[in-house]
mmCIF file of C-alpha atoms in Angstrom:
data_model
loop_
_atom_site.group_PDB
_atom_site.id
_atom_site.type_symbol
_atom_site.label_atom_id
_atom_site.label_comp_id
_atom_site.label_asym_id
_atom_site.label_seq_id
_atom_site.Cartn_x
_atom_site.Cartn_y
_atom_site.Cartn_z
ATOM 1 C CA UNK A 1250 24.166 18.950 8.775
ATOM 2 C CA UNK A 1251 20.718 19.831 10.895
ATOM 3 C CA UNK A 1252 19.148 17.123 12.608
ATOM 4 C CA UNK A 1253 16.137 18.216 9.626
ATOM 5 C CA UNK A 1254 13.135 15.548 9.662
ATOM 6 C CA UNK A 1255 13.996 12.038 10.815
ATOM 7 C CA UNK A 1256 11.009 10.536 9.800
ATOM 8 C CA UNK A 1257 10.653 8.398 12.657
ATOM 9 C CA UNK A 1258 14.088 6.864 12.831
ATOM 10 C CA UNK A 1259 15.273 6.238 16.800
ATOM 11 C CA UNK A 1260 18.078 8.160 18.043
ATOM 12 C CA UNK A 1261 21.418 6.325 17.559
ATOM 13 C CA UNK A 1262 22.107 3.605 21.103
ATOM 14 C CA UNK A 1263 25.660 2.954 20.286
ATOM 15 C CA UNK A 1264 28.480 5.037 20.704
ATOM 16 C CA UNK A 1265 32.332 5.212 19.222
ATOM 17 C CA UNK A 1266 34.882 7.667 20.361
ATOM 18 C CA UNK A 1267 31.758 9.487 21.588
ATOM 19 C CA UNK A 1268 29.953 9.571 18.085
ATOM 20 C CA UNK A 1269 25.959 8.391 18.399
ATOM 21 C CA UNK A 1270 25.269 5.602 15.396
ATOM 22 C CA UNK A 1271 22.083 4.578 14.060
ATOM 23 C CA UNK A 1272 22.000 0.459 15.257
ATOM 24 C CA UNK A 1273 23.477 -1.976 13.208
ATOM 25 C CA UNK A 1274 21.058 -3.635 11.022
ATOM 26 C CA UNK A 1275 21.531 -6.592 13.036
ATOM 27 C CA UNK A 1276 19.808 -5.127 16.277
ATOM 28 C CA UNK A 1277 17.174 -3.343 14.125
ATOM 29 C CA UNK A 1278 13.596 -4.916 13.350
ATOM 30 C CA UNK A 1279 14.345 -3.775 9.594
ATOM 31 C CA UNK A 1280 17.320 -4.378 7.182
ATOM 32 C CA UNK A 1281 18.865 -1.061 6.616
ATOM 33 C CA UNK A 1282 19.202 -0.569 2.565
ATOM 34 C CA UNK A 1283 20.879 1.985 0.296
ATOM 35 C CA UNK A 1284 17.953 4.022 -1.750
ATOM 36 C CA UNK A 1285 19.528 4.299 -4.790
ATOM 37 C CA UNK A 1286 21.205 0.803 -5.275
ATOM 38 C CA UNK A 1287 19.070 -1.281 -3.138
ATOM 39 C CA UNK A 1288 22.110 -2.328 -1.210
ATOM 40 C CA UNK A 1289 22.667 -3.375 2.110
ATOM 41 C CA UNK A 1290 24.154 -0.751 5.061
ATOM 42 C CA UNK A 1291 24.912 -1.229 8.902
ATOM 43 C CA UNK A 1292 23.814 2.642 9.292
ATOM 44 C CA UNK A 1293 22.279 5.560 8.342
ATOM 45 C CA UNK A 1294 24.027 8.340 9.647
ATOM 46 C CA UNK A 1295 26.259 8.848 12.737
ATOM 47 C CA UNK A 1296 25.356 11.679 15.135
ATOM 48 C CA UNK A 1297 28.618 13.647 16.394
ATOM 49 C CA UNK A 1298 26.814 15.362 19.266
ATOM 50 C CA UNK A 1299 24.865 18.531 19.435
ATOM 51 C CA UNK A 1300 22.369 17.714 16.583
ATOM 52 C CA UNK A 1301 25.395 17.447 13.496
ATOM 53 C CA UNK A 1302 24.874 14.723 11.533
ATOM 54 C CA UNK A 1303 26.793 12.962 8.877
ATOM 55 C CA UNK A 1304 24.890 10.702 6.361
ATOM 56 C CA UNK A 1305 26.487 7.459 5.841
ATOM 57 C CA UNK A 1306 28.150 7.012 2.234
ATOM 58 C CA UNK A 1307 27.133 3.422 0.116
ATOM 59 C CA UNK A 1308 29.952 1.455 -0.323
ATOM 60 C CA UNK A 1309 28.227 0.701 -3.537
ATOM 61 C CA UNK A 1310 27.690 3.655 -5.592
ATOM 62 C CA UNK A 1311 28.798 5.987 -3.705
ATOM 63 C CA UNK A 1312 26.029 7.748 -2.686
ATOM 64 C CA UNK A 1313 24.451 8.663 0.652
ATOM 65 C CA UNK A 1314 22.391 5.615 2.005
ATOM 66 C CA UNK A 1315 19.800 7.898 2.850
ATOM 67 C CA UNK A 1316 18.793 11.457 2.223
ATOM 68 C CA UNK A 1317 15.595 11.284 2.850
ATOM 69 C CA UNK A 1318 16.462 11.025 7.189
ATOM 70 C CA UNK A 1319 16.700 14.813 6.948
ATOM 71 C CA UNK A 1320 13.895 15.537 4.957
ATOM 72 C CA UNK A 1321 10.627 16.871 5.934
ATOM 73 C CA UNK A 1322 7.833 14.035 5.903
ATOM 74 C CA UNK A 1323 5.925 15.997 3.814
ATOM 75 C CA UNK A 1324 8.267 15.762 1.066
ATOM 76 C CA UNK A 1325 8.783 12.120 1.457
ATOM 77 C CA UNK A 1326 5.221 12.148 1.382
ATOM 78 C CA UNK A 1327 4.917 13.672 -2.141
ATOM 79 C CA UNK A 1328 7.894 11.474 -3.201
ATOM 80 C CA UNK A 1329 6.115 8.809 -2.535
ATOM 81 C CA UNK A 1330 2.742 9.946 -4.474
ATOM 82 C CA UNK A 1331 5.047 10.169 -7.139
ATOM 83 C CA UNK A 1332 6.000 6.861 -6.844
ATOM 84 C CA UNK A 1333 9.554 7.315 -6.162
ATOM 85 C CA UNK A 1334 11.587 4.227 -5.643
ATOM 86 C CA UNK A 1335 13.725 5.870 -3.302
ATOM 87 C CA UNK A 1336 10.802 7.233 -1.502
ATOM 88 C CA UNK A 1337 9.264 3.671 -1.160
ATOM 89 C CA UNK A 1338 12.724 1.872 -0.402
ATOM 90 C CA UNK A 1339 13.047 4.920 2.459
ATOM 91 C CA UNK A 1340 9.793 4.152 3.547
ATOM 92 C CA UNK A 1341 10.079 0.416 3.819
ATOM 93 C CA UNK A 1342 13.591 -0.613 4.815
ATOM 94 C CA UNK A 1343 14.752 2.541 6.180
ATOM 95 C CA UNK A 1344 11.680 3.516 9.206
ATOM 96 C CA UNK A 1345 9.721 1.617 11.657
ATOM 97 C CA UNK A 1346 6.237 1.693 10.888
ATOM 98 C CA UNK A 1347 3.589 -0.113 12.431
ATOM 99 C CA UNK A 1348 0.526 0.937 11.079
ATOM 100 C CA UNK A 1349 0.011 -1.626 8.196
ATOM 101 C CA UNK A 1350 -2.668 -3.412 10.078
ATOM 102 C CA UNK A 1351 -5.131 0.088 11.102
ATOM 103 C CA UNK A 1352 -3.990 0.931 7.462
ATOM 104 C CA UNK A 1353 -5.687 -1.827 5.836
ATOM 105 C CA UNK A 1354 -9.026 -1.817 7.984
ATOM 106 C CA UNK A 1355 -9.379 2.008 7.174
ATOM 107 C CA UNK A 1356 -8.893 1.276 3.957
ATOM 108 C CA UNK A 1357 -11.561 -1.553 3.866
ATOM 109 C CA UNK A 1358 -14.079 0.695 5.457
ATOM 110 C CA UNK A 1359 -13.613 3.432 2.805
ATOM 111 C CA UNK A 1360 -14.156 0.890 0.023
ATOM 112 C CA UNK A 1361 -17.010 -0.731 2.139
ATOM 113 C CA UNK A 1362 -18.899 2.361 2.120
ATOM 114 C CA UNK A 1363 -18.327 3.472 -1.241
ATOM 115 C CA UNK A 1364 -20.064 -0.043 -2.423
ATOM 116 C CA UNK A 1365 -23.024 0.715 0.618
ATOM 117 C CA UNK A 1366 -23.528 4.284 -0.901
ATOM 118 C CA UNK A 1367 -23.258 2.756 -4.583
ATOM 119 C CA UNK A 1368 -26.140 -0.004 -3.185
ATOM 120 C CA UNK A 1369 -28.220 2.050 -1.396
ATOM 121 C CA UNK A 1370 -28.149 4.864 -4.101
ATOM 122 C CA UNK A 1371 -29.393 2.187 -6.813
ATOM 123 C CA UNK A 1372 -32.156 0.850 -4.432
ATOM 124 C CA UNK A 1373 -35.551 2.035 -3.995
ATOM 125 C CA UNK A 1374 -36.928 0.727 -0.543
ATOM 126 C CA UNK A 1375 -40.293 1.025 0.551
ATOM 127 C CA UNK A 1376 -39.826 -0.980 3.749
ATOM 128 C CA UNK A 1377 -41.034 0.136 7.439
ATOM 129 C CA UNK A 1378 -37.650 2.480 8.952
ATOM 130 C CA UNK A 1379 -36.411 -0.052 11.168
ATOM 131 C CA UNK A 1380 -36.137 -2.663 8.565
ATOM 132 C CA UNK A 1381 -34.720 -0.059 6.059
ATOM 133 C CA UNK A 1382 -32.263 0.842 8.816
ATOM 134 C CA UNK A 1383 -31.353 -2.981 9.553
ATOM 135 C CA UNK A 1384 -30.936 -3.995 6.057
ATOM 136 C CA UNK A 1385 -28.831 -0.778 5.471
ATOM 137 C CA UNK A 1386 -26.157 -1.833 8.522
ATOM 138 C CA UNK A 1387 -26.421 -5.808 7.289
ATOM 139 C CA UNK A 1388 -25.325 -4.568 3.800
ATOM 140 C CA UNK A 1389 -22.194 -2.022 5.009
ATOM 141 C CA UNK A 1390 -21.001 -5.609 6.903
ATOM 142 C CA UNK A 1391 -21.931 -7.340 3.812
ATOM 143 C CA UNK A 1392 -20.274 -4.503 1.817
ATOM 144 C CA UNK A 1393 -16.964 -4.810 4.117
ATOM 145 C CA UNK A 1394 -16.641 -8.715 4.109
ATOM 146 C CA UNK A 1395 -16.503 -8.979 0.374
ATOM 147 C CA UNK A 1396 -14.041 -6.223 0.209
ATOM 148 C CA UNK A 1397 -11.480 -7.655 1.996
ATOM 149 C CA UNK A 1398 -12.384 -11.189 0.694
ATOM 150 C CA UNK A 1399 -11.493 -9.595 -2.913
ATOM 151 C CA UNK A 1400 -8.320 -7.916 -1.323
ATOM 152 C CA UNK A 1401 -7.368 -11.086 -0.033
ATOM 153 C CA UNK A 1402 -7.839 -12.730 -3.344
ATOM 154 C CA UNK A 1403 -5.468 -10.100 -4.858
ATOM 155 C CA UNK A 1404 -2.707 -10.487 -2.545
ATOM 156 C CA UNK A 1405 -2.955 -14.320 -2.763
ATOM 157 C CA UNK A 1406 -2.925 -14.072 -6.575
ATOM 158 C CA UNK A 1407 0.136 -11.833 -6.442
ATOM 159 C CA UNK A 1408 2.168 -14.208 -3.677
ATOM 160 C CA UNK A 1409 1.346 -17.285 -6.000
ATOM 161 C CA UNK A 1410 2.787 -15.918 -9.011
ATOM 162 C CA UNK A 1411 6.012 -14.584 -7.313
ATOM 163 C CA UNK A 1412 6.290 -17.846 -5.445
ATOM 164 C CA UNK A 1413 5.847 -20.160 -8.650
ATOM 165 C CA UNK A 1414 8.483 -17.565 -10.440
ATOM 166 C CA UNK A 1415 10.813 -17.393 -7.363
ATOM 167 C CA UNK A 1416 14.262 -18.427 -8.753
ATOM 168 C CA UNK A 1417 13.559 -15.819 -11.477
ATOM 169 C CA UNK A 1418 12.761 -13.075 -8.786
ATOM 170 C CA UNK A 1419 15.464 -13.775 -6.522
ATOM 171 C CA UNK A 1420 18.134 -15.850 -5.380
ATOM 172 C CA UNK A 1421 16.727 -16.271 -2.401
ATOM 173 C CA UNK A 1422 13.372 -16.644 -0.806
ATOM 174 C CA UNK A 1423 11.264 -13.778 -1.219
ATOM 175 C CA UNK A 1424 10.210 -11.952 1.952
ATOM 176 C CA UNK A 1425 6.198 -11.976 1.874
ATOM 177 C CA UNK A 1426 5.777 -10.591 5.107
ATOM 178 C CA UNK A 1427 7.530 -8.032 4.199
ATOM 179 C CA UNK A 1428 5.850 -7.453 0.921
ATOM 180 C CA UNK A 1429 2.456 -8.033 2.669
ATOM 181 C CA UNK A 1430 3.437 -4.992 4.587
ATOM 182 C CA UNK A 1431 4.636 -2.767 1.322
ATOM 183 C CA UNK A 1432 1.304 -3.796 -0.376
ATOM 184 C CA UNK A 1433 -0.945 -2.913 2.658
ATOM 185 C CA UNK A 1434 1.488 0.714 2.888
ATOM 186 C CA UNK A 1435 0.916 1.242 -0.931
ATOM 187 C CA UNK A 1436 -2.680 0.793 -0.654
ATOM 188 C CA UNK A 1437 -3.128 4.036 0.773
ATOM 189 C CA UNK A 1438 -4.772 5.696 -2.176
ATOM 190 C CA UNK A 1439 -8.361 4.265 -1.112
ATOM 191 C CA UNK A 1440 -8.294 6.674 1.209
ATOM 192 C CA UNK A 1441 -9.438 9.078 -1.706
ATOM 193 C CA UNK A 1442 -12.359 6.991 -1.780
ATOM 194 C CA UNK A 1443 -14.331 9.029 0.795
ATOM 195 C CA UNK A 1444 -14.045 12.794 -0.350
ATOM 196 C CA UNK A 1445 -14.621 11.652 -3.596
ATOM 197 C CA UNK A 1446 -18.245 10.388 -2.390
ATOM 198 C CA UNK A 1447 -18.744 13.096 -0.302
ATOM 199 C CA UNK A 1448 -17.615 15.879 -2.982
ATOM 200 C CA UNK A 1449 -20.350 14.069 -5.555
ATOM 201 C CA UNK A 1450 -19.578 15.141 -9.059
ATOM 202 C CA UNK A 1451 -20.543 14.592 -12.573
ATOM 203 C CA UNK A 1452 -16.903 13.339 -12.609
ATOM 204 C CA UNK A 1453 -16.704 10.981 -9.931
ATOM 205 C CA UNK A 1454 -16.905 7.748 -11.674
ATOM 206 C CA UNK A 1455 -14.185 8.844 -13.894
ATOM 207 C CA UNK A 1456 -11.803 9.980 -10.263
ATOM 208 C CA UNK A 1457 -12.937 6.625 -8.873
ATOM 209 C CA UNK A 1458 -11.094 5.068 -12.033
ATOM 210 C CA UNK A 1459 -8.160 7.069 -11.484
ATOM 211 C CA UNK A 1460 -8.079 6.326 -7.676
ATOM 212 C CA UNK A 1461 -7.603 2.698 -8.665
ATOM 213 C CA UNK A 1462 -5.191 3.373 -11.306
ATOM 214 C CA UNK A 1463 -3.529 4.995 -8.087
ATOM 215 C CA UNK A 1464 -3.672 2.291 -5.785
ATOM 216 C CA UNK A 1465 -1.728 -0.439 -8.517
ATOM 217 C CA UNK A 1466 0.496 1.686 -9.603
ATOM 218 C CA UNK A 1467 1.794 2.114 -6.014
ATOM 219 C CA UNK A 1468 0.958 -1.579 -5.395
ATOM 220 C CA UNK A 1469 3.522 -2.032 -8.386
ATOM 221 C CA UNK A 1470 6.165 0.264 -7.701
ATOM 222 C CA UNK A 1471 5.927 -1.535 -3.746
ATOM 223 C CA UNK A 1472 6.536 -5.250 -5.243
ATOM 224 C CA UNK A 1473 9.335 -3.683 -7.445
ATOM 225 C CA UNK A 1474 11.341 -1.945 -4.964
ATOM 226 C CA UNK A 1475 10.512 -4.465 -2.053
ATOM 227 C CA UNK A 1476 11.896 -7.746 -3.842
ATOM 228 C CA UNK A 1477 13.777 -5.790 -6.647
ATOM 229 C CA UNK A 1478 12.544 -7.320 -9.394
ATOM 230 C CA UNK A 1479 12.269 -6.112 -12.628
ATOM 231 C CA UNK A 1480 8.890 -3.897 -13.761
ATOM 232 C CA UNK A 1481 7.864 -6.916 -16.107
ATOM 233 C CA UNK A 1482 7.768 -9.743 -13.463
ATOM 234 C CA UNK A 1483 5.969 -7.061 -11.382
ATOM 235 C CA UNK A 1484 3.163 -6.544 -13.715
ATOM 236 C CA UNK A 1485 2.547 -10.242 -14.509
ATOM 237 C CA UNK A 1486 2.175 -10.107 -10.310
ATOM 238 C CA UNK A 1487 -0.194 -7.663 -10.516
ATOM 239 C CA UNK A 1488 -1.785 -9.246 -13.228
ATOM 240 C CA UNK A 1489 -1.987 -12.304 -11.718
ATOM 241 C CA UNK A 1490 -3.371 -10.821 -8.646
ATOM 242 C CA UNK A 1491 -6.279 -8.853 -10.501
ATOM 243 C CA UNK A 1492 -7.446 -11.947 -12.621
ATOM 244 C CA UNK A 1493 -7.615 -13.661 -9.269
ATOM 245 C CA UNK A 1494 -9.467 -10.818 -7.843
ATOM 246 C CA UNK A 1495 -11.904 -10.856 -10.775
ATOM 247 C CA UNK A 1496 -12.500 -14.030 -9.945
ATOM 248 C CA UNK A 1497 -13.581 -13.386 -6.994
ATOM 249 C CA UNK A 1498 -15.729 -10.851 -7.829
ATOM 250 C CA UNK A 1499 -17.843 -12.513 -10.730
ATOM 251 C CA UNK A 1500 -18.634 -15.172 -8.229
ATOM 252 C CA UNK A 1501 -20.051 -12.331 -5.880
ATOM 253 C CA UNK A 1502 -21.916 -11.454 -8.915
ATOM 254 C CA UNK A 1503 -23.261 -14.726 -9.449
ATOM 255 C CA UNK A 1504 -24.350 -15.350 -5.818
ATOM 256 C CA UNK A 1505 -26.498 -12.221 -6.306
ATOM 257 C CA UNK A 1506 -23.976 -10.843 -3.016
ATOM 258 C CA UNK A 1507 -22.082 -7.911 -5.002
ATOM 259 C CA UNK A 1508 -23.539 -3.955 -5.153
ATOM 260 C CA UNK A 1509 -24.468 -5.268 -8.779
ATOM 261 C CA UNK A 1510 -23.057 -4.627 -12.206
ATOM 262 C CA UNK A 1511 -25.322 -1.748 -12.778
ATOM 263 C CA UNK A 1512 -23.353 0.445 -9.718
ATOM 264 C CA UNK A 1513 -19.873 -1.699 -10.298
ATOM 265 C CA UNK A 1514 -18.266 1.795 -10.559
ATOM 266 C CA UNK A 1515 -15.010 1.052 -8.631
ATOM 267 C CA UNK A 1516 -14.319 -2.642 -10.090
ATOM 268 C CA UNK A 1517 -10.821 -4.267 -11.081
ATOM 269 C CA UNK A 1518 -12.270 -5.600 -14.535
ATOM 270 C CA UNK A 1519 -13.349 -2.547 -15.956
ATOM 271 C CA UNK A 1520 -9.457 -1.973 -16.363
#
């Protein structure tokens, strides 16, 4: 087989009878996993020189561990819009990324400044230009910290639910770093956030709707796959999660610190 689209997986240290592995899940900084049975593997593939790979079979079901190492990113990419389990197990178990953190500020900056232009497009100012201008930076901060206050109320709500329903989920503890880390990844539809502002529309609060539709349903298929669980105890974790992010945000509301129900456009309780 071609050496194809690694998707960021390091070339094999090890070496038997002159055949290149991929390291041992022990030595790796992720636990190697089969795609399609969730089970545990040592390797990927083993390289046997000059590019020629051969994909590792699961012990399990027989299958290779992982097909997507010689695919192009862009069609793990699309797998993963689709909300492919494989995709997402791929993505999380399989590759080394690091970008969960930059990730998640991006994404709080999008859905800061869709709340600042929602604020500033229901206000009518008359104030001098260098007030205007200072009250319009003081609300993007303002706009940012509740964001990722409500985030963090959402991911708290989710962890407390799986914790209190932990010997249901799994026999062992479950891995929130790790799920931290799939939630932040899966988050990536806010990202749409910003075109659809810019590209204004008659449509645009209905794509801001389906934007967050997006975003849990990726959120959802990430708790699945990552502590492979069953879709109802990953609902009632998203559930959870939203009803403590609601509560977060009618507080806002009362404290007169929220855009305001009147521009609420891209809220958790209108679903």
């Amino acid at each position: 087989m071609g050496n194809g689209g690694r998707s960021g997986l390091q070339q094999g240290k090890g070496n038997v009878d002159g055949v290149a592995a991929t390291p041992t899940a022990a030595s790796a900084s992720c636990q190697y996993r089969c795609i399609e049975c969730n089970q545990e593997a040592k390797e990927l593939y083993r390289d046997y020189n000059h590019g020629v790979l051969k994909i590792t079979i699961c012990k399990s079901c027989q299958k290779p561990v992982d097909k997507y190492i010689e695919y192009d990113p862009v069609i793990i990419l699309i797998n993963a819009i689709l909300c492919k389990a494989q995709a997402y197990r791929h993505i999380l178990f399989n590759t080394q990324i690091n970008i969960h953190g930059k990730l998640c500020i991006f994404c709080l900056l999008c859905e800061a400044y869709l709340r600042w232009w929602q604020l500033q497009d229901s206000n009518q100012n008359t104030a001098p230009d260098d007030l205007i201008r200072y009250a319009k930076e003081w609300d993007f901060y303002r706009m940012f910290a509740i964001a990722a206050l409500e985030q963090t109320a959402y991911f708290i709500g989710i962890f407390t639910f799986l914790w209190v329903e932990r010997p249901m989920t799994a026999k062992k503890k479950p891995n929130f770093i790790l799920l931290l880390k799939a939630l932040l990844l899966s988050s990536y539809g806010k990202l749409l956030l910003i075109p659809a502002v810019i590209w204004e529309h008659d449509y645009t609060p209905l794509c801001l709707k389906l934007i967050k539709v997006f975003v849990l349903t990726s959120n959802f298929q990430a708790i699945r796959v990552t502590l492979n669980i069953n879709r109802k105890l990953s609902f009632l974790a998203m559930v959870s999660g939203l009803l403590l992010e609601s509560i977060m945000v009618y507080f806002f509301q009362s404290m007169e610190w929220d855009v305001g129900s009147d521009c609420a456009i891209y809220k958790s309780q209108d679903f």
